[in-house]
Amino acid sequence: MKIHHVLLFCFLSAAFCGGNTGTVSGQLSTYTGAAGGNGTMKCYLPVSGNTKFFCKEECQNVVTVTDGVTAKSGRYSITYRNVSLKTVILSVNFINLTQTDSGRYRCGLGKTFVAPDSYWNFEIRVSDAPLGITSDFVRTNTEGENATYECITAVGEGAFFFCKNQCRKQEDVLMNTTSLKAQSGRYAIEFIRGSIFGLYVTITKVNKSDTRWYRCGYGDPWSPNSNFSFPVLVNGECVVRLMKMLLHNLCSVQNI
Ligand SMILES: *[C@@H]1O[C@H](CO)[C@@H](O)[C@H](O)[C@H]1NC(C)=O
Ligand SMILES: *[C@@H]1O[C@H](CO)[C@@H](O)[C@H](O)[C@H]1NC(C)=O
Ligand SMILES: *[C@@H]1O[C@H](CO)[C@@H](O)[C@H](O)[C@H]1NC(C)=O
Ligand SMILES: *[C@@H]1O[C@H](CO)[C@@H](O)[C@H](O)[C@H]1NC(C)=O
Ligand SMILES: *[C@@H]1O[C@H](CO)[C@@H](O)[C@H](O)[C@H]1NC(C)=O
Ligand SMILES: *[C@@H]1O[C@H](CO)[C@@H](O)[C@H](O)[C@H]1NC(C)=O
Ligand SMILES: *[C@@H]1O[C@H](CO)[C@@H](O)[C@H](O)[C@H]1NC(C)=O
């Protein structure tokens, strides 16, 4: 059984999640949605089995199970779609979020939901305070956690980088390495050949001052072969400010 921990932030169109062989980060990622609003989690999973499921608290409470392409149960629904021969996306949609939706969830695939072949756990928090967005979940980090993000871009080989901001200055280059796994201070990069996203970057013990945009990718940081930009948001109160400021930019990364 594979355990899926790594994932990505989520904005506007959906939250993304997924991993592969990945114990890149042992931490459960948290997504926050607005009370009364909606949200979608996209779980990237390796193809396997025919049963798709979505449940609460590590499957003590099954929410939806299906052998078909979509299923709906009250305020929850799931939709399954192939993205490649190896990878599927299981989208889990919540509508009219309420505080009772807060908790841990699991989405997965397999022969049965009790013994899934692949799954991914995530945590949903429902916020009564305005988030600046009601149509989706926002990935949120809590101070002191290790935050791992997938680098969602064309997978390359050879050289890997991790930058802050737009990666225009030398001081923005956090890591520039040919090693498959490397660490520099609180920053780490790992390339897992054959995994769903390939490259993963981590900031250990995030704090508020880490809230900003980051960029990761393949090749040289200043002239990448491929790259991916994402915001890291630490603690709730930063979200509203960032969302308003960055809404335009976020729109450009919503589709992968
Ligand atoms: C949530 O989704 C439902 C069904 O698609 C829609 O009717 C409702 O307007 C949405 N609510 C928000 C806040 O976007
Ligand atoms: C969601 O909320 C809207 C507006 O409050 C309501 O019309 C709709 O029936 C609700 N849908 C579900 C599935 O609870
Ligand atoms: C996805 O691919 C599998 C096999 O690769 C196939 O059996 C299944 O019908 C496909 N599902 C959809 C929704 O396209
Ligand atoms: C965070 O990462 C550091 C360095 O890799 C590790 O020592 C620590 O145990 C991790 N903490 C958690 C909570 O996973
Ligand atoms: C990245 O590292 C390579 C050597 O591995 C070096 O040639 C290149 O100049 C570095 N790029 C930046 C922007 O630091
Ligand atoms: C937060 O992280 C920055 C580096 O990004 C570091 O300089 C600073 O000391 C950290 N602050 C705390 C309170 O840990
Ligand atoms: C980064 O990737 C985007 C597509 O995701 C591309 O449009 C952009 O040109 C790339 N940036 C650089 C500096 O290569």
Short mmCIF file of C-alpha atoms and ligand atoms in Angstrom, two decimals:
data_model
loop_
_atom_site.label_atom_id
_atom_site.label_comp_id
_atom_site.label_asym_id
_atom_site.label_seq_id
_atom_site.Cartn_x
_atom_site.Cartn_y
_atom_site.Cartn_z
CA MET A 1 0.00 0.00 0.00
CA LYS A 2 1.34 3.37 -0.92
CA ILE A 3 0.90 6.39 1.20
CA HIS A 4 0.37 9.77 -0.34
CA HIS A 5 1.38 12.75 1.58
CA VAL A 6 2.80 15.27 -0.73
CA LEU A 7 0.71 17.80 -2.42
CA LEU A 8 0.37 21.19 -3.65
CA PHE A 9 -1.38 24.35 -2.89
CA CYS A 10 -4.72 25.07 -4.26
CA PHE A 11 -6.37 28.06 -5.65
CA LEU A 12 -9.33 29.21 -7.63
CA SER A 13 -10.00 26.20 -9.74
CA ALA A 14 -9.14 23.54 -7.21
CA ALA A 15 -6.77 22.24 -4.66
CA PHE A 16 -4.33 19.68 -5.94
CA CYS A 17 -2.99 16.77 -4.09
CA GLY A 18 -1.11 13.65 -4.81
CA GLY A 19 2.17 11.91 -4.60
CA ASN A 20 3.57 8.57 -5.36
CA THR A 21 6.04 6.49 -3.47
CA GLY A 22 6.27 9.56 -1.47
CA THR A 23 7.20 9.94 2.08
CA VAL A 24 8.69 13.25 1.09
CA SER A 25 6.75 14.87 3.85
CA GLY A 26 5.16 13.05 6.72
CA GLN A 27 2.96 16.00 7.39
CA LEU A 28 -0.71 16.16 6.58
CA SER A 29 -1.45 19.14 4.38
CA THR A 30 -4.23 21.45 5.40
CA TYR A 31 -6.70 23.25 3.18
CA THR A 32 -8.99 25.98 4.40
CA GLY A 33 -12.38 26.80 2.94
CA ALA A 34 -14.92 29.49 3.79
CA ALA A 35 -18.05 28.58 5.75
CA GLY A 36 -20.95 28.60 3.29
CA GLY A 37 -18.57 28.31 0.35
CA ASN A 38 -17.50 25.45 -1.87
CA GLY A 39 -14.21 23.73 -2.54
CA THR A 40 -12.63 21.03 -4.68
CA MET A 41 -9.68 18.83 -3.84
CA LYS A 42 -7.91 17.17 -6.73
CA CYS A 43 -6.19 13.98 -5.65
CA TYR A 44 -3.53 12.77 -8.07
CA LEU A 45 -3.19 9.04 -7.70
CA PRO A 46 -1.48 6.24 -9.59
CA VAL A 47 -3.91 4.18 -11.69
CA SER A 48 -5.16 1.14 -9.80
CA GLY A 49 -8.30 -0.78 -8.97
CA ASN A 50 -11.76 0.26 -9.93
CA THR A 51 -13.21 1.52 -6.69
CA LYS A 52 -12.87 5.21 -6.04
CA PHE A 53 -13.63 6.50 -2.61
CA PHE A 54 -13.61 9.52 -0.42
CA CYS A 55 -14.04 9.22 3.32
CA LYS A 56 -13.65 11.04 6.59
CA GLU A 57 -11.29 10.31 9.46
CA GLU A 58 -9.28 7.65 7.68
CA CYS A 59 -12.36 5.80 6.54
CA GLN A 60 -14.22 5.42 9.78
CA ASN A 61 -16.92 7.40 7.96
CA VAL A 62 -17.30 6.58 4.31
CA VAL A 63 -18.62 9.50 2.35
CA THR A 64 -18.71 8.24 -1.23
CA VAL A 65 -17.65 5.09 -3.02
CA THR A 66 -18.15 4.38 -6.69
CA ASP A 67 -17.06 2.16 -9.52
CA GLY A 68 -18.28 4.72 -12.01
CA VAL A 69 -16.89 8.03 -13.15
CA THR A 70 -18.88 10.26 -10.81
CA ALA A 71 -20.84 9.88 -7.61
CA LYS A 72 -22.75 12.27 -5.41
CA SER A 73 -23.81 12.08 -1.81
CA GLY A 74 -25.46 15.10 -0.22
CA ARG A 75 -23.03 17.99 -0.27
CA TYR A 76 -20.14 15.87 -1.55
CA SER A 77 -19.33 14.48 -4.95
CA ILE A 78 -16.40 12.82 -6.63
CA THR A 79 -15.32 12.76 -10.23
CA TYR A 80 -12.67 10.58 -11.74
CA ARG A 81 -10.60 11.37 -14.77
CA ASN A 82 -7.49 9.89 -16.37
CA VAL A 83 -4.66 12.31 -16.92
CA SER A 84 -2.16 9.84 -18.32
CA LEU A 85 -1.69 6.10 -18.57
CA LYS A 86 -0.19 6.16 -15.08
CA THR A 87 -2.09 8.91 -13.28
CA VAL A 88 -5.68 9.71 -12.46
CA ILE A 89 -7.29 12.67 -10.77
CA LEU A 90 -10.00 12.05 -8.25
CA SER A 91 -11.74 15.40 -7.68
CA VAL A 92 -13.66 15.72 -4.47
CA ASN A 93 -16.17 18.55 -4.40
CA PHE A 94 -17.69 20.01 -1.23
CA ILE A 95 -20.54 22.48 -1.37
CA ASN A 96 -22.05 24.71 1.33
CA LEU A 97 -19.15 24.10 3.70
CA THR A 98 -20.01 24.02 7.38
CA GLN A 99 -17.89 23.66 10.51
CA THR A 100 -18.87 19.98 10.67
CA ASP A 101 -16.85 19.41 7.49
CA SER A 102 -13.65 20.26 9.34
CA GLY A 103 -11.51 17.17 9.80
CA ARG A 104 -9.25 14.67 8.14
CA TYR A 105 -10.18 13.00 4.88
CA ARG A 106 -8.85 10.33 2.61
CA CYS A 107 -9.34 9.87 -1.11
CA GLY A 108 -8.14 6.76 -2.84
CA LEU A 109 -8.38 3.97 -5.35
CA GLY A 110 -8.28 0.24 -5.11
CA LYS A 111 -10.26 -2.93 -5.13
CA THR A 112 -12.07 -1.91 -1.97
CA PHE A 113 -11.89 1.13 0.24
CA VAL A 114 -10.89 -0.93 3.26
CA ALA A 115 -7.70 -2.06 1.52
CA PRO A 116 -6.92 0.68 -0.98
CA ASP A 117 -3.98 0.42 -3.35
CA SER A 118 -3.33 4.12 -3.21
CA TYR A 119 -4.69 6.93 -1.16
CA TRP A 120 -3.98 10.38 0.02
CA ASN A 121 -4.89 12.03 3.32
CA PHE A 122 -5.63 15.69 3.77
CA GLU A 123 -7.14 17.99 6.33
CA ILE A 124 -9.96 20.43 5.72
CA ARG A 125 -10.59 23.43 7.94
CA VAL A 126 -13.65 25.58 7.59
CA SER A 127 -13.14 29.21 8.43
CA ASP A 128 -15.90 31.52 9.64
CA ALA A 129 -13.59 34.46 9.04
CA PRO A 130 -13.61 35.79 5.48
CA LEU A 131 -10.94 34.13 3.38
CA GLY A 132 -11.26 36.40 0.41
CA ILE A 133 -12.51 33.47 -1.63
CA THR A 134 -15.66 31.33 -1.36
CA SER A 135 -15.27 29.07 -4.35
CA ASP A 136 -12.29 27.07 -3.23
CA PHE A 137 -9.89 25.74 -0.67
CA VAL A 138 -6.62 27.45 0.03
CA ARG A 139 -3.63 25.43 1.16
CA THR A 140 -2.55 26.83 4.51
CA ASN A 141 0.57 26.16 6.54
CA THR A 142 0.89 26.62 10.26
CA GLU A 143 4.02 28.15 11.71
CA GLY A 144 6.57 25.52 12.66
CA GLU A 145 5.43 22.88 10.12
CA ASN A 146 7.50 21.53 7.27
CA ALA A 147 5.79 22.50 4.03
CA THR A 148 6.34 20.28 0.98
CA TYR A 149 5.10 21.37 -2.42
CA GLU A 150 5.08 19.50 -5.71
CA CYS A 151 6.75 21.11 -8.63
CA ILE A 152 4.01 20.76 -11.22
CA THR A 153 5.73 21.25 -14.53
CA ALA A 154 7.23 19.21 -17.35
CA VAL A 155 9.52 16.68 -15.69
CA GLY A 156 13.18 17.00 -16.64
CA GLU A 157 16.44 15.55 -15.40
CA GLY A 158 19.93 16.76 -14.62
CA ALA A 159 19.53 20.00 -12.69
CA PHE A 160 16.92 21.19 -10.22
CA PHE A 161 16.30 24.54 -8.62
CA PHE A 162 14.22 26.22 -5.95
CA CYS A 163 13.92 30.00 -5.81
CA LYS A 164 11.99 32.61 -3.95
CA ASN A 165 10.15 35.45 -5.66
CA GLN A 166 10.57 35.63 -9.41
CA CYS A 167 14.08 34.18 -9.34
CA ARG A 168 15.70 37.21 -10.93
CA LYS A 169 18.50 37.86 -8.43
CA GLN A 170 21.24 35.67 -7.01
CA GLU A 171 19.77 36.05 -3.51
CA ASP A 172 16.48 34.62 -4.80
CA VAL A 173 18.18 31.32 -5.69
CA LEU A 174 17.63 29.11 -2.68
CA MET A 175 18.90 25.92 -4.31
CA ASN A 176 20.54 25.09 -7.62
CA THR A 177 21.67 21.49 -7.65
CA THR A 178 22.29 18.40 -9.69
CA SER A 179 21.75 16.13 -6.67
CA LEU A 180 18.57 14.09 -6.53
CA LYS A 181 18.21 15.07 -2.89
CA ALA A 182 19.73 18.12 -1.29
CA GLN A 183 19.25 20.44 1.63
CA SER A 184 20.42 23.98 2.25
CA GLY A 185 19.45 25.49 5.57
CA ARG A 186 15.69 25.24 5.86
CA TYR A 187 15.24 24.47 2.15
CA ALA A 188 15.27 21.03 0.61
CA ILE A 189 14.73 19.61 -2.84
CA GLU A 190 14.08 16.04 -3.85
CA PHE A 191 13.65 14.42 -7.23
CA ILE A 192 11.87 11.08 -7.12
CA ARG A 193 12.15 9.34 -10.47
CA GLY A 194 8.87 7.75 -11.51
CA SER A 195 6.77 9.66 -8.99
CA ILE A 196 3.70 11.58 -10.07
CA PHE A 197 5.26 15.03 -9.87
CA GLY A 198 8.97 14.18 -9.99
CA LEU A 199 10.31 17.15 -8.08
CA TYR A 200 9.34 18.17 -4.54
CA VAL A 201 10.56 21.15 -2.54
CA THR A 202 10.32 21.62 1.20
CA ILE A 203 10.66 24.51 3.59
CA THR A 204 11.24 23.22 7.10
CA LYS A 205 9.69 25.00 10.05
CA VAL A 206 7.85 27.62 8.04
CA ASN A 207 7.24 30.97 9.66
CA LYS A 208 5.24 34.04 8.67
CA SER A 209 8.19 35.60 6.92
CA ASP A 210 8.15 32.67 4.46
CA THR A 211 4.82 33.85 3.03
CA ARG A 212 5.62 34.78 -0.57
CA TRP A 213 5.87 33.29 -4.06
CA TYR A 214 8.37 30.57 -4.88
CA ARG A 215 9.50 28.98 -8.09
CA CYS A 216 10.93 25.53 -8.73
CA GLY A 217 11.92 23.68 -11.84
CA TYR A 218 14.44 21.93 -14.02
CA GLY A 219 17.61 23.32 -15.60
CA ASP A 220 19.24 26.62 -14.69
CA PRO A 221 17.17 28.85 -12.40
CA TRP A 222 17.63 31.87 -14.67
CA SER A 223 16.82 30.09 -17.90
CA PRO A 224 14.84 27.02 -16.84
CA ASN A 225 13.87 24.14 -19.07
CA SER A 226 10.60 24.16 -17.17
CA ASN A 227 9.39 25.89 -14.05
CA PHE A 228 6.45 26.25 -11.70
CA SER A 229 5.49 29.17 -9.45
CA PHE A 230 3.42 28.88 -6.30
CA PRO A 231 2.59 30.93 -3.23
CA VAL A 232 3.32 29.68 0.26
CA LEU A 233 0.89 31.01 2.85
CA VAL A 234 1.78 30.70 6.51
CA ASN A 235 -0.98 31.26 9.07
CA GLY A 236 -4.47 32.29 8.12
CA GLU A 237 -4.26 36.02 8.40
CA CYS A 238 -1.84 36.30 5.52
CA VAL A 239 -4.26 34.70 3.12
CA VAL A 240 -6.69 37.53 2.65
CA ARG A 241 -3.98 40.06 1.93
CA LEU A 242 -2.14 37.79 -0.46
CA MET A 243 -5.23 36.61 -2.24
CA LYS A 244 -6.27 40.13 -3.05
CA MET A 245 -2.82 41.10 -4.18
CA LEU A 246 -2.12 38.03 -6.19
CA LEU A 247 -5.47 37.05 -7.62
CA HIS A 248 -4.34 37.94 -11.08
CA ASN A 249 -1.15 35.91 -10.88
CA LEU A 250 -2.94 32.99 -9.31
CA CYS A 251 -5.22 32.75 -12.28
CA SER A 252 -2.26 32.00 -14.46
CA VAL A 253 -1.29 28.92 -12.49
CA GLN A 254 -4.70 27.40 -11.95
CA ASN A 255 -4.54 25.05 -14.90
CA ILE A 256 -1.75 22.58 -15.11
C1 LIG B 1 -21.50 26.30 -4.61
O1 LIG B 1 -21.87 25.39 -5.63
C2 LIG B 1 -23.28 25.36 -5.81
C3 LIG B 1 -23.60 24.22 -6.78
O2 LIG B 1 -22.73 24.26 -7.87
C4 LIG B 1 -23.75 26.71 -6.33
O3 LIG B 1 -25.13 26.71 -6.48
C5 LIG B 1 -23.36 27.78 -5.30
O4 LIG B 1 -23.67 29.05 -5.81
C6 LIG B 1 -21.87 27.72 -5.01
N1 LIG B 1 -21.56 28.63 -3.92
C7 LIG B 1 -20.55 29.49 -3.95
C8 LIG B 1 -20.35 30.34 -2.74
O5 LIG B 1 -19.78 29.57 -4.91
C1 LIG B 2 -26.56 24.84 -0.68
O1 LIG B 2 -26.98 26.11 -0.24
C2 LIG B 2 -27.89 26.73 -1.17
C3 LIG B 2 -28.12 28.16 -0.72
O2 LIG B 2 -28.11 28.26 0.66
C4 LIG B 2 -29.18 25.89 -1.20
O3 LIG B 2 -30.08 26.47 -2.13
C5 LIG B 2 -28.82 24.49 -1.65
O4 LIG B 2 -29.98 23.65 -1.61
C6 LIG B 2 -27.75 23.88 -0.77
N1 LIG B 2 -27.37 22.60 -1.35
C7 LIG B 2 -27.17 21.49 -0.61
C8 LIG B 2 -26.86 20.24 -1.35
O5 LIG B 2 -27.19 21.51 0.61
C1 LIG B 3 -9.04 5.36 -17.45
O1 LIG B 3 -8.12 4.41 -17.96
C2 LIG B 3 -8.44 3.06 -17.61
C3 LIG B 3 -7.33 2.14 -18.09
O2 LIG B 3 -6.20 2.84 -18.45
C4 LIG B 3 -9.77 2.67 -18.23
O3 LIG B 3 -10.10 1.34 -17.86
C5 LIG B 3 -10.83 3.63 -17.73
O4 LIG B 3 -12.05 3.36 -18.37
C6 LIG B 3 -10.43 5.07 -17.99
N1 LIG B 3 -11.41 5.91 -17.31
C7 LIG B 3 -11.89 7.05 -17.81
C8 LIG B 3 -12.87 7.78 -17.00
O5 LIG B 3 -11.51 7.47 -18.88
C1 LIG B 4 10.95 18.74 9.47
O1 LIG B 4 12.13 18.53 8.72
C2 LIG B 4 13.29 18.40 9.53
C3 LIG B 4 14.49 18.37 8.60
O2 LIG B 4 14.32 17.48 7.55
C4 LIG B 4 13.15 17.15 10.37
O3 LIG B 4 14.29 17.02 11.21
C5 LIG B 4 11.92 17.27 11.23
O4 LIG B 4 11.71 16.08 11.95
C6 LIG B 4 10.70 17.56 10.39
N1 LIG B 4 9.59 17.87 11.26
C7 LIG B 4 8.37 17.35 11.08
C8 LIG B 4 7.34 17.79 12.04
O5 LIG B 4 8.12 16.56 10.18
C1 LIG B 5 23.49 26.94 -11.16
O1 LIG B 5 24.54 25.98 -11.01
C2 LIG B 5 25.30 25.79 -12.20
C3 LIG B 5 26.38 24.75 -11.89
O2 LIG B 5 25.81 23.60 -11.39
C4 LIG B 5 25.98 27.08 -12.61
O3 LIG B 5 26.65 26.90 -13.84
C5 LIG B 5 24.90 28.16 -12.80
O4 LIG B 5 25.51 29.39 -13.08
C6 LIG B 5 24.07 28.28 -11.54
N1 LIG B 5 23.00 29.24 -11.81
C7 LIG B 5 22.65 30.22 -10.96
C8 LIG B 5 21.58 31.17 -11.42
O5 LIG B 5 23.15 30.35 -9.87
C1 LIG B 6 11.75 32.86 9.98
O1 LIG B 6 12.50 32.46 8.86
C2 LIG B 6 13.50 33.39 8.48
C3 LIG B 6 14.12 32.89 7.21
O2 LIG B 6 13.20 32.88 6.17
C4 LIG B 6 14.52 33.51 9.59
O3 LIG B 6 15.48 34.48 9.23
C5 LIG B 6 13.83 33.94 10.86
O4 LIG B 6 14.75 33.90 11.94
C6 LIG B 6 12.67 32.99 11.19
N1 LIG B 6 11.93 33.52 12.32
C7 LIG B 6 11.56 32.77 13.35
C8 LIG B 6 10.73 33.46 14.40
O5 LIG B 6 11.83 31.59 13.41
C1 LIG B 7 8.04 29.33 -16.54
O1 LIG B 7 6.99 28.49 -17.00
C2 LIG B 7 5.97 29.20 -17.66
C3 LIG B 7 4.90 28.19 -18.01
O2 LIG B 7 4.50 27.54 -16.86
C4 LIG B 7 6.50 29.88 -18.90
O3 LIG B 7 5.48 30.60 -19.51
C5 LIG B 7 7.62 30.79 -18.49
O4 LIG B 7 8.20 31.35 -19.65
C6 LIG B 7 8.67 30.04 -17.71
N1 LIG B 7 9.66 31.00 -17.22
C7 LIG B 7 10.88 30.96 -17.58
C8 LIG B 7 11.76 32.01 -16.99
O5 LIG B 7 11.30 30.10 -18.33
#
